[in-house]
C-alpha angles and dihedrals in degrees: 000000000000126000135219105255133227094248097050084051096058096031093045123019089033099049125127112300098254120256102265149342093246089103108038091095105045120134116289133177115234114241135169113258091194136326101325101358121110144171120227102155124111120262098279107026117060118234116176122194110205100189134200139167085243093059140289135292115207114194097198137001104212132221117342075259093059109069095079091060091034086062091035088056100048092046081046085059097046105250134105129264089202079062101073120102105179136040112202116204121205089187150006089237116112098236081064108035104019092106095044092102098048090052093034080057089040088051114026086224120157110238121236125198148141116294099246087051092058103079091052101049087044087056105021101234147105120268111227087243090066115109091225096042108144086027104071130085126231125270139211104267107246111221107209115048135163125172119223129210134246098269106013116121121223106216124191113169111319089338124109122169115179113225103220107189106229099174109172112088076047130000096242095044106135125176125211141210142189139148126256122184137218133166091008090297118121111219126195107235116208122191104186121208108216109276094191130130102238122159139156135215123355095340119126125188087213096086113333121184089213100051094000082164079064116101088036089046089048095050094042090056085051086065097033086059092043091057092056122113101237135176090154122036121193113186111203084234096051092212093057089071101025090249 
């Protein structure tokens, strides 16, 4: 199996943070990345759909813009959205977690992240160790909320996807992998958290006060993410690995 190497992980996943959020949810046709694997994200901000007969497993919600294309996907593709169990979290920012609550109320799933990531989906709002804190909009609270740890695997049915804690971009970022099969072949599936060094303000990831781990967590996610075994990779901002 092949694996993601160093090099794809610092050109692509920590590229510039794009210009601005105008485009992520711009309209984007669902499609199957492998077996049951799906996208169902808008065009800049990555959604996967994991299904099951026993029921669904969603990595990311999206904006607080991106649920109503999230649910139309997943009927367009001719599953339920009242079928999902989990909801999987890369990261505690809102163009990633802003829809959480609306499909967390549309599901009933319970939501999985990283621990540090608990406490800001839960109140919606931006720790002070956060890179970008003062520069972050609220968020819709999430209700139910359970961190997972680097390593433990969340199983629903024959489904087990590894939580891998990537902190660096945030310090709750966590990616995620799993299998999926088709014609009888078995692929690695990678959903990458950002592993980019974005801070505003006066933050700096050298020595912080407020994160001072930073710059060494973030570099050793960059490696965490370069070690996978990956056939299909899926980056939490779509353009950052040519999805």
């Amino acid at each position: 199996m092949k694996h993601i190497r160093l090099a794809l992980a610092l050109a692509g996943l920590v590229a510039a943070m794009p210009s601005g959020a105008a485009d992520w949810d711009a309209p984007q046709e669902p499609f199957a990345l492998f077996g049951n694997s799906y996208y169902v994200g808008p065009h800049g901000v990555a959604s996967v759909l994991i299904t099951s007969k026993e029921g669904h497993i969603l990595i990311d919600g999206g904006s607080d813009k991106s649920p109503k294309q999230i649910v139309a996907h997943i009927r367009q593709l001719g599953f339920r959205p009242e079928d999902i169990r989990f909801i999987l979290v890369s990261h505690e920012h809102i163009d990633h977690a802003g829809g959480v609550a609306e499909l967390q109320r549309l599901s009933n799933a319970e939501v999985l992240t990283g621990a540090a990531a608990v406490p800001v989906l839960r109140s919606g709002e931006a720790g002070r160790n956060d890179p970008q804190y003062g520069s972050l909009p609220k968020m819709a609270p999430v209700a139910r909320v359970r961190a997972v740890h680097d390593g433990e695997v969340v199983k629903l049915g024959p489904l087990a996807v590894t939580m891998h804690a990537t902190p660096g971009h945030t310090q709750g970022g966590a990616s995620w992998t799993w299998q999926s099969s088709e014609g009888g072949r078995t692929a690695n599936m990678v959903y990458a958290d950002s592993l980019n060094a974005y801070g505003s303000k006066a933050f700096r990831y050298s020595g912080d006060a407020a994160w001072p781990s930073a710059r060494a967590d973030l570099e050793r996610s960059i490696g965490t993410v370069a070690a996978l075994p990956c056939d299909v990779l899926v980056s939490a901002h779509t353009e950052v690995s040519d999805l």
